[in-house]
XYZ file of C-alpha atoms in Angstrom:
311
model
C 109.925 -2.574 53.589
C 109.004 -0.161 56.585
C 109.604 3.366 55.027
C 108.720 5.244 58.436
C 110.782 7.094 60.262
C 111.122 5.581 64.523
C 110.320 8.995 66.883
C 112.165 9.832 69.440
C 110.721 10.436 73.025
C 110.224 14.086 73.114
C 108.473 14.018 69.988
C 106.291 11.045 70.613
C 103.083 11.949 71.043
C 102.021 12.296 74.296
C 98.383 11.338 74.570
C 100.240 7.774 73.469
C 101.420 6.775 77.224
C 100.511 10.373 79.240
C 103.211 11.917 79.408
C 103.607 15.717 78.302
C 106.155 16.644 76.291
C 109.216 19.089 77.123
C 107.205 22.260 75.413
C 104.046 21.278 77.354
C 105.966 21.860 80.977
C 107.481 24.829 79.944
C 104.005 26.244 78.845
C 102.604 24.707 81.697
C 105.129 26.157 84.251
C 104.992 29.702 82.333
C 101.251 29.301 83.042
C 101.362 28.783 86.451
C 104.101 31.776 86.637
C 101.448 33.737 85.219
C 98.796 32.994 87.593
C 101.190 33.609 90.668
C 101.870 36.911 89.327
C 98.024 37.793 88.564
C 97.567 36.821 91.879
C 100.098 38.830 93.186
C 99.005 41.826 90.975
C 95.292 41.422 92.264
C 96.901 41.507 96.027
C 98.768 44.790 94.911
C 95.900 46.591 93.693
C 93.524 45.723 96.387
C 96.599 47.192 98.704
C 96.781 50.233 96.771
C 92.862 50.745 96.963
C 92.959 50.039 100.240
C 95.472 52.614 101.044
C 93.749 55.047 98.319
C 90.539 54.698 100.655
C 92.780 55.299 104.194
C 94.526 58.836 102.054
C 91.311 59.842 100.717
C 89.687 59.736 104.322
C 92.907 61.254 105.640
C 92.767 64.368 102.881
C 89.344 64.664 103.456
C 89.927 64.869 107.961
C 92.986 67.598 106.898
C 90.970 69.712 104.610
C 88.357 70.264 107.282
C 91.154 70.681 109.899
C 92.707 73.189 107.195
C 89.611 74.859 107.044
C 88.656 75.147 110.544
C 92.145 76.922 110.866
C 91.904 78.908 108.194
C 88.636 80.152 108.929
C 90.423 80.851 112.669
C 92.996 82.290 110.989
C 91.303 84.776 109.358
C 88.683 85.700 111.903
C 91.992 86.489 114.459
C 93.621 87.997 112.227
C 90.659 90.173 111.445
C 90.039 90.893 114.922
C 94.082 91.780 115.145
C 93.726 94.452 112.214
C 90.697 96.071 113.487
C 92.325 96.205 117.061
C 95.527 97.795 115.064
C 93.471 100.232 113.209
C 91.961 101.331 116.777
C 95.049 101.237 118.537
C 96.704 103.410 115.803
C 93.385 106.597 115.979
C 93.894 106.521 119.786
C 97.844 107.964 118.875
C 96.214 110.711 116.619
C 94.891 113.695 118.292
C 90.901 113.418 119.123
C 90.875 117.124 118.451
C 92.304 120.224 116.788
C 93.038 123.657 119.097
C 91.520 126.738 118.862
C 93.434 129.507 117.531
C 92.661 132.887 117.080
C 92.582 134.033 113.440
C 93.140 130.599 112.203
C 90.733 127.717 110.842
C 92.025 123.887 110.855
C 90.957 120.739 109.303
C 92.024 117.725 108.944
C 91.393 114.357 107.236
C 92.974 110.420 108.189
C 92.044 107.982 106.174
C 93.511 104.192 106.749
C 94.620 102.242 103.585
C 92.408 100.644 101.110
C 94.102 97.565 101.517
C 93.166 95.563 104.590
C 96.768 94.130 105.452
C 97.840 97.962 106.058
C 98.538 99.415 108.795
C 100.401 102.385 108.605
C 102.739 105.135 110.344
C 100.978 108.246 109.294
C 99.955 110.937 111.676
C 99.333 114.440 112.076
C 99.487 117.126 115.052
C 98.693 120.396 115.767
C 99.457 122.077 119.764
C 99.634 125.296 120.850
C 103.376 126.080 122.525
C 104.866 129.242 123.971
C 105.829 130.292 120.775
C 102.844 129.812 118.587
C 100.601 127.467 116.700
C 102.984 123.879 115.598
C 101.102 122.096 113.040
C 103.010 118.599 111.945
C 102.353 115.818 109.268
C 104.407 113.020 109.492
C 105.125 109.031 107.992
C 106.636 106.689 109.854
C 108.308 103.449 107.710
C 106.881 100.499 107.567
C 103.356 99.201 107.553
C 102.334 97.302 110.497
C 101.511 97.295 114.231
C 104.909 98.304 115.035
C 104.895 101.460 113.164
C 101.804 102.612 114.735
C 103.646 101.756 117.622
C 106.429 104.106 116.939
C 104.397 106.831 115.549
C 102.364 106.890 118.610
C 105.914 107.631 120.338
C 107.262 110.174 117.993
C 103.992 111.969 118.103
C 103.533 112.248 121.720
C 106.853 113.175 121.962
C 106.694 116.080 119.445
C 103.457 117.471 122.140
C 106.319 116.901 124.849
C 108.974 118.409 122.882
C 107.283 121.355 121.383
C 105.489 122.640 124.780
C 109.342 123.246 125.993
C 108.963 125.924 123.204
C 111.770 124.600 120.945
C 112.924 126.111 117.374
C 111.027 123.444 114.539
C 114.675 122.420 113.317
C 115.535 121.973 116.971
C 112.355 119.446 117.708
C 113.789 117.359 114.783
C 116.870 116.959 116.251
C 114.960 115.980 119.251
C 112.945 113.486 117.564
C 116.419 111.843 115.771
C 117.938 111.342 118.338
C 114.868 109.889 120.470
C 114.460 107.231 117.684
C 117.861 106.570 117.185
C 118.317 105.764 121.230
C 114.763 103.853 121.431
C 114.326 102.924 118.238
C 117.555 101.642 116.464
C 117.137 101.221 112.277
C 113.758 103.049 111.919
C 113.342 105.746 110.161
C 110.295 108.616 109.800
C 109.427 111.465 107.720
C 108.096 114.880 109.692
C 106.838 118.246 108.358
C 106.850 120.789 111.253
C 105.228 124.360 110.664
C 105.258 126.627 113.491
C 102.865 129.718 112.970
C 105.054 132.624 115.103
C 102.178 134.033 117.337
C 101.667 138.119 116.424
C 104.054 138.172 113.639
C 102.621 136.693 110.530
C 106.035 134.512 110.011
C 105.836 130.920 109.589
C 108.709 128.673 110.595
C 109.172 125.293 108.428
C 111.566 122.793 108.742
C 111.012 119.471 107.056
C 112.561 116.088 107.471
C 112.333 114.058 104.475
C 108.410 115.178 103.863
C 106.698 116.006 101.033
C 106.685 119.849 100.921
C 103.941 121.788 102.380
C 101.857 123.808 99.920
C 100.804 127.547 100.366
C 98.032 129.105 98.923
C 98.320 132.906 98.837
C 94.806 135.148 99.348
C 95.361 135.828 95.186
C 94.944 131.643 94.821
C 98.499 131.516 93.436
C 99.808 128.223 95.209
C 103.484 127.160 95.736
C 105.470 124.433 97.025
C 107.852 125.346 99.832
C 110.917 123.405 99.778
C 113.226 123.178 102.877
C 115.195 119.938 102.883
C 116.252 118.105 105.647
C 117.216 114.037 106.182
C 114.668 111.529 107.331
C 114.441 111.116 111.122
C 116.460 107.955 112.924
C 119.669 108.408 110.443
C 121.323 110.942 112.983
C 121.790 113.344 110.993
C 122.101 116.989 111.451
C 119.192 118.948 110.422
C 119.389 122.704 108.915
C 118.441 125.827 110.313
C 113.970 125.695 109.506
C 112.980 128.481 107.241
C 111.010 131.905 108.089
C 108.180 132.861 105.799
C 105.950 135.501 106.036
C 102.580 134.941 105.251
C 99.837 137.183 104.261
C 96.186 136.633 106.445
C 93.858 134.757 104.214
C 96.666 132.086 103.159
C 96.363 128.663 103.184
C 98.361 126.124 104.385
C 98.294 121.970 103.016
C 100.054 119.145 104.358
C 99.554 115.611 103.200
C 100.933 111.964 103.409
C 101.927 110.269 100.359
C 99.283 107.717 100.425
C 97.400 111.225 98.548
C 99.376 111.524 95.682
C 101.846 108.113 95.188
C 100.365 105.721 92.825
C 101.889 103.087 90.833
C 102.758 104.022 87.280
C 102.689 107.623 87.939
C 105.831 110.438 88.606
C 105.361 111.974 91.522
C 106.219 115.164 90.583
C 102.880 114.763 88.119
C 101.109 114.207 91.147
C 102.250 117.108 93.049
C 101.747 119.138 90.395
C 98.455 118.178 90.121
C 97.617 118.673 94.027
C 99.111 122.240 93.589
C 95.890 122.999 90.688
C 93.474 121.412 92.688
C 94.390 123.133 95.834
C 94.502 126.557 93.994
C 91.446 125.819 92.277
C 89.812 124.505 96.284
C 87.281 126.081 98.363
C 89.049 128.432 101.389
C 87.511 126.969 104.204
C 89.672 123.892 105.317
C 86.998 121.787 105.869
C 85.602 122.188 102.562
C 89.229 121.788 101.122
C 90.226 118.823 102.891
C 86.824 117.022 101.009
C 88.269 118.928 97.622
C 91.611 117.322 97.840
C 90.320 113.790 98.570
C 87.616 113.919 95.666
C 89.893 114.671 93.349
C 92.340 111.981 94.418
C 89.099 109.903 94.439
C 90.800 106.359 93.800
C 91.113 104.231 96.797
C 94.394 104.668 99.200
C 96.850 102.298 98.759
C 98.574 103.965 101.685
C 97.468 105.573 104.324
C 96.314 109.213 103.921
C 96.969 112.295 106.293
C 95.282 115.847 104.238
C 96.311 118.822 106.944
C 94.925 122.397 105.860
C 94.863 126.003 107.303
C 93.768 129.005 106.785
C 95.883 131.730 108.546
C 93.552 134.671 108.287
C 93.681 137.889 111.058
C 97.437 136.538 111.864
């Protein structure tokens, strides 16, 4: 008696007539899947390397074209600033008068900082009525404020030669900017040394107060208060002072005394000791002032001194 069990066709073994089994096509058709999709994959990646290759040559074009720019860039620009800085001495006076009984100097420095160009000036013109001597700041740092500094100084020369009062040139001035030169603003120190009478008119327009140095060395701030030029505001009356011969008179820009971190009023306080403890001659105390404010400018710099001896 036959005590096999009969197979059925799928599990008949195949190498029996050659045919595969059920499981074999699947594997083989999940093999041949497999291939397609290597295949595929292997087309992929030598697309992506391909394109890899065409980027990297294209990055490699655009970073020289980059730098070829920026090397233009910065070469213009260069030859911009140095054109600015020039631009902005020819608006500054080339010299200082002569005035009898009375010694100036004066000291400009530009910022520290290559990318400033600033509004600072100074000015000092004889007029009918005596001696002006001016130290101004215009807002902003760029071409543009030289610009308009080069306007409000020359106009100060124009103004002051019709032999106005100082508080009367400021209104001037305001209302020049505000009809020429809508939403800027400027700060302007104006002393007018009266000619024969030892009095010294000040009127100030949102400027750091001028410093006097008696002949005894005992140096004060003197404060007269006015708003900034280009607000239209009215300015009050400038102040009389009466100075002895052998004082001395400083003006400066901010870019002196404002650094980061530190009060102002520390500052000032520390120009008013260094200026007392200065040389007399201008010259000599312009050099003072600036060594001992020895860091670099991050502003521009205006440093202004007199010395109003034989008034």
């Amino acid at each position: 008696m036959n005590h096999h069990k009969s197979l059925s066709a799928e599990e008949a073994d195949p190498s029996a007539d050659g045919v595969p089994s059920a499981r074999e096509r699947e594997l083989l058709a999940a093999l041949q899947d497999a291939r397609a999709r290597c295949r595929e994959s292997e087309r992929g990646l030598a697309e992506l390397r391909e394109k890899h290759r065409e980027a990297t040559a294209r990055y490699s074009v655009l970073s020289a074209e980059l730098e070829e720019t920026n090397r233009g860039v910065v070469a213009l620009y260069s030859e911009e600033h140095q054109f600015a800085l020039t631009l902005q001495r020819t608006f500054l006076p080339a010299t200082l008068p002569d005035w009898p009984g009375v010694d100036l100097a004066v000291r400009y420095l530009p910022a520290a900082t290559e990318n400033e160009i600033g509004g600072d000036f100074y000015e000092a013109v004889a007029t009918p009525d005596g001696l002006l001597m001016a130290v101004g700041d215009v807002a902003g740092h760029n071409l543009q404020a030289a610009m308009v500094m080069g306007e409000l100084r020359h106009a100060l020369r124009a103004y002051a030669n019709e032999g106005h009062p100082a508080d009367v040139l400021l209104e001037r001035l305001d209302a020049l900017m505000g009809r020429h030169r809508p939403g800027w603003t400027a700060t302007l120190c104006i002393a007018l040394l009266e000619s024969g009478t030892g009095l010294l008119h000040l009127a100030n327009a949102g400027h750091l107060p001028p410093l006097l140095i008696g002949p005894d060395g005992r140096a004060r701030y003197v404060h007269e208060h006015g708003p900034l030029l280009g607000l239209g505001l009215p300015q009050p009356p400038a102040g009389r002072h009466e100075i002895a011969p052998g004082s001395r008179l400083v003006m400066v820009t901010d870019g002196l005394v404002e650094r980061r971190g530190v009060d102002l009023d520390r500052s000032l306080e520390r120009l008013r000791l260094t200026a007392a403890a200065g040389p007399a001659e201008p010259e000599a105390l312009c050099d003072h002032l600036l060594d001992g404010f020895g860091a670099p400018q991050e502003d521009d710099t205006v440093v202004f001194a007199a010395r109003l001896g034989g008034i």
